[in-house]
């Protein structure tokens, strides 16, 4: 399809308070994101220092579990993890 308006590549960086990404000094790339209701599965790539931080985070940052970790040839780490976005119940 031809268009006289060229496509533009846009990069968006988000930071939300209390999210696991706000604890990282280095950027990570989310290369796959699958939502199944309140549970989200992310496949992220980053530096080994980022993985060390992710490993220490608890459920308050929405990380439910780390399913798999692979060390890539270029020195980066591939992390397969699930996040839980259910709002905790707090009785009145």
Coordinates of C-alpha atoms in Angstrom, one line a residue:
X1 CA 0.0 0.0 0.0
X2 CA 1.4 3.4 -1.0
X3 CA 1.0 6.4 1.2
X4 CA 2.4 9.9 0.7
X5 CA 2.8 10.1 4.5
X6 CA 5.8 8.2 5.7
X7 CA 5.6 6.0 8.7
X8 CA 7.4 7.3 11.8
X9 CA 9.0 5.1 14.5
X10 CA 8.1 6.3 18.0
X11 CA 9.7 5.2 21.2
X12 CA 7.7 5.6 24.4
X13 CA 9.2 5.2 27.8
X14 CA 6.8 4.8 30.7
X15 CA 7.5 4.9 34.4
X16 CA 4.7 4.1 36.8
X17 CA 5.2 4.4 40.5
X18 CA 5.6 1.2 42.4
X19 CA 6.0 -0.9 39.3
X20 CA 8.9 -3.3 39.0
X21 CA 10.4 -1.1 36.2
X22 CA 10.8 1.8 38.6
X23 CA 13.4 -0.1 40.6
X24 CA 15.8 -0.7 37.6
X25 CA 18.7 1.6 36.8
X26 CA 19.1 0.1 33.3
X27 CA 16.5 -0.1 30.7
X28 CA 14.9 -3.4 29.7
X29 CA 13.1 -4.3 26.5
X30 CA 9.8 -6.0 26.7
X31 CA 9.9 -8.2 23.6
X32 CA 6.6 -10.1 24.3
X33 CA 3.6 -9.2 26.4
X34 CA 0.6 -11.4 26.8
X35 CA -2.4 -10.6 29.0
X36 CA -4.7 -13.2 30.4
X37 CA -7.1 -11.3 32.6
X38 CA -5.3 -10.0 35.6
X39 CA -2.2 -12.0 35.0
X40 CA 0.4 -10.8 32.4
X41 CA 3.3 -12.7 31.0
X42 CA 6.3 -10.7 29.9
X43 CA 9.4 -11.7 28.1
X44 CA 12.1 -9.0 28.8
X45 CA 15.7 -8.6 27.8
X46 CA 18.2 -6.5 29.7
X47 CA 21.6 -6.4 31.4
X48 CA 22.5 -8.9 34.1
X49 CA 22.4 -6.1 36.7
X50 CA 18.7 -5.6 35.9
X51 CA 18.0 -9.3 36.4
X52 CA 19.6 -9.2 39.8
X53 CA 17.2 -6.4 40.9
X54 CA 14.2 -8.2 39.4
X55 CA 15.1 -11.4 41.3
X56 CA 15.0 -9.5 44.6
X57 CA 11.6 -7.8 44.1
X58 CA 8.5 -9.2 45.8
X59 CA 4.8 -9.3 45.0
X60 CA 4.2 -5.7 46.0
X61 CA 5.8 -4.8 42.7
X62 CA 3.4 -7.1 40.9
X63 CA 6.0 -9.7 40.0
X64 CA 4.3 -13.0 40.5
X65 CA 7.0 -15.5 39.4
X66 CA 10.1 -15.8 37.2
X67 CA 9.5 -18.8 34.9
X68 CA 12.7 -18.9 33.0
X69 CA 16.1 -17.1 32.6
X70 CA 18.4 -17.4 29.7
X71 CA 21.8 -15.8 29.3
X72 CA 22.4 -14.6 25.7
X73 CA 25.6 -14.6 23.8
X74 CA 25.8 -10.8 23.7
X75 CA 25.9 -10.6 27.6
X76 CA 22.2 -9.8 28.1
X77 CA 19.7 -11.8 30.0
X78 CA 16.3 -13.0 28.7
X79 CA 13.7 -13.2 31.5
X80 CA 10.3 -14.9 31.2
X81 CA 8.0 -13.8 34.1
X82 CA 4.4 -13.4 35.1
X83 CA 2.9 -10.3 36.7
X84 CA -0.2 -10.1 38.8
X85 CA -2.4 -7.0 38.4
X86 CA -5.2 -8.0 40.7
X87 CA -6.0 -5.3 43.2
X88 CA -5.6 -6.7 46.7
X89 CA -8.7 -6.9 48.8
X90 CA -8.9 -4.5 51.7
X91 CA -11.9 -4.8 54.0
X92 CA -13.5 -1.5 55.1

